[in-house]
GROMACS .gro file of N, CA and C in nm:
model
  219
    1GLY      N    1  -0.432  -1.019   1.095
    1GLY     CA    2  -0.346  -1.112   1.208
    1GLY      C    3  -0.248  -1.141   1.151
    2LYS      N    4  -0.184  -1.096   1.050
    2LYS     CA    5  -0.053  -1.156   0.990
    2LYS      C    6   0.050  -1.010   1.005
    3PRO      N    7   0.190  -1.001   1.015
    3PRO     CA    8   0.276  -0.905   1.003
    3PRO      C    9   0.288  -0.855   0.865
    4ASN      N   10   0.301  -0.731   0.863
    4ASN     CA   11   0.302  -0.663   0.688
    4ASN      C   12   0.460  -0.645   0.726
    5PHE      N   13   0.512  -0.746   0.660
    5PHE     CA   14   0.677  -0.767   0.654
    5PHE      C   15   0.734  -0.662   0.560
    6GLU      N   16   0.650  -0.609   0.418
    6GLU     CA   17   0.702  -0.486   0.380
    6GLU      C   18   0.721  -0.372   0.439
    7HIS      N   19   0.591  -0.338   0.523
    7HIS     CA   20   0.628  -0.179   0.603
    7HIS      C   21   0.726  -0.211   0.678
    8LEU      N   22   0.723  -0.341   0.774
    8LEU     CA   23   0.823  -0.345   0.878
    8LEU      C   24   0.977  -0.325   0.822
    9LEU      N   25   1.007  -0.400   0.715
    9LEU     CA   26   1.141  -0.376   0.611
    9LEU      C   27   1.170  -0.234   0.608
   10GLN      N   28   1.043  -0.179   0.528
   10GLN     CA   29   1.054  -0.020   0.485
   10GLN      C   30   1.110   0.080   0.595
   11GLU      N   31   1.032   0.032   0.734
   11GLU     CA   32   1.052   0.132   0.838
   11GLU      C   33   1.196   0.090   0.946
   12PHE      N   34   1.208  -0.032   0.958
   12PHE     CA   35   1.314  -0.090   1.022
   12PHE      C   36   1.433  -0.172   0.974
   13GLY      N   37   1.428  -0.194   0.843
   13GLY     CA   38   1.512  -0.289   0.795
   13GLY      C   39   1.643  -0.287   0.848
   14GLU      N   40   1.706  -0.148   0.831
   14GLU     CA   41   1.864  -0.120   0.846
   14GLU      C   42   1.882  -0.151   1.009
   15ALA      N   43   1.777  -0.162   1.107
   15ALA     CA   44   1.810  -0.161   1.257
   15ALA      C   45   1.873  -0.304   1.263
   16VAL      N   46   1.959  -0.276   1.359
   16VAL     CA   47   2.042  -0.383   1.418
   16VAL      C   48   1.952  -0.430   1.561
   17VAL      N   49   1.924  -0.550   1.576
   17VAL     CA   50   1.835  -0.597   1.679
   17VAL      C   51   1.896  -0.711   1.745
   18PRO      N   52   1.862  -0.737   1.882
   18PRO     CA   53   1.903  -0.854   1.973
   18PRO      C   54   1.840  -0.964   1.947
   19VAL      N   55   1.909  -1.068   1.877
   19VAL     CA   56   1.808  -1.200   1.854
   19VAL      C   57   1.861  -1.305   1.938
   20ALA      N   58   1.756  -1.396   2.015
   20ALA     CA   59   1.788  -1.489   2.106
   20ALA      C   60   1.782  -1.631   2.022
   21ASN      N   61   1.857  -1.727   2.065
   21ASN     CA   62   1.837  -1.857   1.994
   21ASN      C   63   1.758  -1.932   2.115
   22CYS      N   64   1.659  -1.976   2.097
   22CYS     CA   65   1.558  -2.035   2.197
   22CYS      C   66   1.585  -2.204   2.211
   23ASP      N   67   1.675  -2.248   2.134
   23ASP     CA   68   1.697  -2.394   2.117
   23ASP      C   69   1.835  -2.417   2.202
   24VAL      N   70   1.892  -2.321   2.225
   24VAL     CA   71   2.030  -2.336   2.289
   24VAL      C   72   2.040  -2.254   2.436
   25LYS      N   73   2.067  -2.318   2.535
   25LYS     CA   74   2.103  -2.282   2.645
   25LYS      C   75   2.253  -2.240   2.707
   26GLU      N   76   2.294  -2.126   2.731
   26GLU     CA   77   2.435  -2.092   2.771
   26GLU      C   78   2.402  -2.026   2.921
   27TYR      N   79   2.454  -2.078   3.025
   27TYR     CA   80   2.445  -2.046   3.162
   27TYR      C   81   2.313  -1.993   3.197
   28ASN      N   82   2.233  -2.104   3.155
   28ASN     CA   83   2.053  -2.087   3.205
   28ASN      C   84   1.994  -1.963   3.136
   29SER      N   85   2.069  -1.911   3.025
   29SER     CA   86   1.983  -1.834   2.929
   29SER      C   87   2.007  -1.872   2.787
   30ASN      N   88   1.948  -1.800   2.702
   30ASN     CA   89   1.958  -1.826   2.542
   30ASN      C   90   2.066  -1.744   2.515
   31PRO      N   91   2.141  -1.752   2.442
   31PRO     CA   92   2.282  -1.672   2.376
   31PRO      C   93   2.192  -1.589   2.274
   32LYS      N   94   2.238  -1.448   2.260
   32LYS     CA   95   2.207  -1.362   2.163
   32LYS      C   96   2.302  -1.309   2.074
   33GLU      N   97   2.234  -1.287   1.989
   33GLU     CA   98   2.358  -1.203   1.878
   33GLU      C   99   2.274  -1.099   1.809
   34GLN      N  100   2.340  -0.991   1.755
   34GLN     CA  101   2.300  -0.878   1.680
   34GLN      C  102   2.283  -0.909   1.573
   35LEU      N  103   2.178  -0.872   1.487
   35LEU     CA  104   2.143  -0.899   1.352
   35LEU      C  105   2.078  -0.794   1.273
   36PRO      N  106   2.092  -0.748   1.140
   36PRO     CA  107   2.007  -0.642   1.103
   36PRO      C  108   1.882  -0.698   1.092
   37PHE      N  109   1.805  -0.605   1.116
   37PHE     CA  110   1.631  -0.659   1.130
   37PHE      C  111   1.599  -0.723   0.998
   38LYS      N  112   1.655  -0.670   0.879
   38LYS     CA  113   1.601  -0.726   0.760
   38LYS      C  114   1.654  -0.876   0.771
   39GLU      N  115   1.750  -0.895   0.805
   39GLU     CA  116   1.825  -1.053   0.839
   39GLU      C  117   1.743  -1.138   0.893
   40PHE      N  118   1.665  -1.081   1.007
   40PHE     CA  119   1.558  -1.147   1.111
   40PHE      C  120   1.442  -1.175   1.020
   41VAL      N  121   1.404  -1.069   0.955
   41VAL     CA  122   1.268  -1.073   0.850
   41VAL      C  123   1.293  -1.223   0.773
   42GLU      N  124   1.413  -1.215   0.709
   42GLU     CA  125   1.454  -1.314   0.616
   42GLU      C  126   1.402  -1.478   0.686
   43TYR      N  127   1.490  -1.462   0.773
   43TYR     CA  128   1.453  -1.596   0.868
   43TYR      C  129   1.306  -1.621   0.912
   44TRP      N  130   1.260  -1.518   0.938
   44TRP     CA  131   1.114  -1.538   0.996
   44TRP      C  132   1.020  -1.596   0.880
   45ARG      N  133   1.051  -1.515   0.736
   45ARG     CA  134   0.952  -1.591   0.646
   45ARG      C  135   1.012  -1.742   0.615
   46GLU      N  136   1.140  -1.759   0.599
   46GLU     CA  137   1.178  -1.902   0.567
   46GLU      C  138   1.120  -1.969   0.693
   47TYR      N  139   1.124  -1.943   0.806
   47TYR     CA  140   1.091  -2.028   0.915
   47TYR      C  141   0.921  -2.052   0.903
   48ILE      N  142   0.868  -1.989   0.849
   48ILE     CA  143   0.708  -2.012   0.855
   48ILE      C  144   0.675  -2.088   0.723
   49ARG      N  145   0.796  -2.080   0.614
   49ARG     CA  146   0.764  -2.150   0.479
   49ARG      C  147   0.795  -2.277   0.508
   50ASN      N  148   0.886  -2.286   0.573
   50ASN     CA  149   0.955  -2.436   0.606
   50ASN      C  150   0.855  -2.496   0.739
   51GLY      N  151   0.711  -2.474   0.773
   51GLY     CA  152   0.684  -2.554   0.868
   51GLY      C  153   0.692  -2.515   1.003
   52TYR      N  154   0.766  -2.387   1.045
   52TYR     CA  155   0.823  -2.319   1.175
   52TYR      C  156   0.936  -2.444   1.216
   53ARG      N  157   1.039  -2.441   1.106
   53ARG     CA  158   1.149  -2.524   1.150
   53ARG      C  159   1.270  -2.435   1.055
   54SER      N  160   1.357  -2.451   1.143
   54SER     CA  161   1.497  -2.378   1.054
   54SER      C  162   1.623  -2.477   1.082
   55SER      N  163   1.720  -2.454   1.019
   55SER     CA  164   1.839  -2.525   1.061
   55SER      C  165   1.904  -2.429   1.147
   56ARG      N  166   1.877  -2.291   1.161
   56ARG     CA  167   1.956  -2.219   1.248
   56ARG      C  168   1.883  -2.230   1.398
   57GLY      N  169   1.766  -2.293   1.415
   57GLY     CA  170   1.706  -2.301   1.517
   57GLY      C  171   1.574  -2.215   1.535
   58CYS      N  172   1.534  -2.196   1.652
   58CYS     CA  173   1.407  -2.114   1.673
   58CYS      C  174   1.480  -1.963   1.722
   59LEU      N  175   1.473  -1.888   1.647
   59LEU     CA  176   1.524  -1.733   1.672
   59LEU      C  177   1.416  -1.663   1.740
   60TYR      N  178   1.475  -1.552   1.820
   60TYR     CA  179   1.347  -1.475   1.910
   60TYR      C  180   1.400  -1.327   1.900
   61LEU      N  181   1.297  -1.253   1.840
   61LEU     CA  182   1.366  -1.122   1.846
   61LEU      C  183   1.323  -1.053   1.987
   62LYS      N  184   1.435  -1.039   2.076
   62LYS     CA  185   1.406  -1.019   2.206
   62LYS      C  186   1.451  -0.892   2.276
   63ASP      N  187   1.381  -0.824   2.327
   63ASP     CA  188   1.452  -0.704   2.409
   63ASP      C  189   1.471  -0.606   2.323
   64TRP      N  190   1.425  -0.598   2.210
   64TRP     CA  191   1.409  -0.491   2.125
   64TRP      C  192   1.340  -0.346   2.151
   65HIS      N  193   1.407  -0.246   2.191
   65HIS     CA  194   1.340  -0.115   2.256
   65HIS      C  195   1.335  -0.019   2.136
   66LEU      N  196   1.241   0.007   2.051
   66LEU     CA  197   1.239   0.132   1.950
   66LEU      C  198   1.266   0.243   2.005
   67SER      N  199   1.220   0.269   2.104
   67SER     CA  200   1.230   0.426   2.165
   67SER      C  201   1.375   0.460   2.211
   68ARG      N  202   1.444   0.349   2.253
   68ARG     CA  203   1.579   0.368   2.298
   68ARG      C  204   1.655   0.380   2.169
   69SER      N  205   1.655   0.327   2.062
   69SER     CA  206   1.723   0.299   1.939
   69SER      C  207   1.724   0.428   1.845
   70GLY      N  208   1.628   0.509   1.900
   70GLY     CA  209   1.617   0.650   1.857
   70GLY      C  210   1.523   0.650   1.705
   71LEU      N  211   1.451   0.511   1.679
   71LEU     CA  212   1.400   0.496   1.542
   71LEU      C  213   1.244   0.549   1.566
   72ILE      N  214   1.202   0.563   1.675
   72ILE     CA  215   1.080   0.620   1.706
   72ILE      C  216   1.085   0.703   1.816
   73PRO      N  217   1.015   0.860   1.780
   73PRO     CA  218   1.016   0.957   1.915
   73PRO      C  219   0.982   0.915   2.020
   0.00000   0.00000   0.00000
């Protein structure tokens, strides 16, 4: 029931992924930024350690399409 962070980092650590900030609204949607997946995992681990809280807000990896990115066939 828990993500295997090491495996995910090994496979996708360098991929650039779209991340939305769920705590912010802009024009009726959440703003997105592009982050390296390894940075998102670092945030994710910290978010869990801090009782599901972060000064960065609640970030959500949104609309990442592995097959389109060429990372999987």
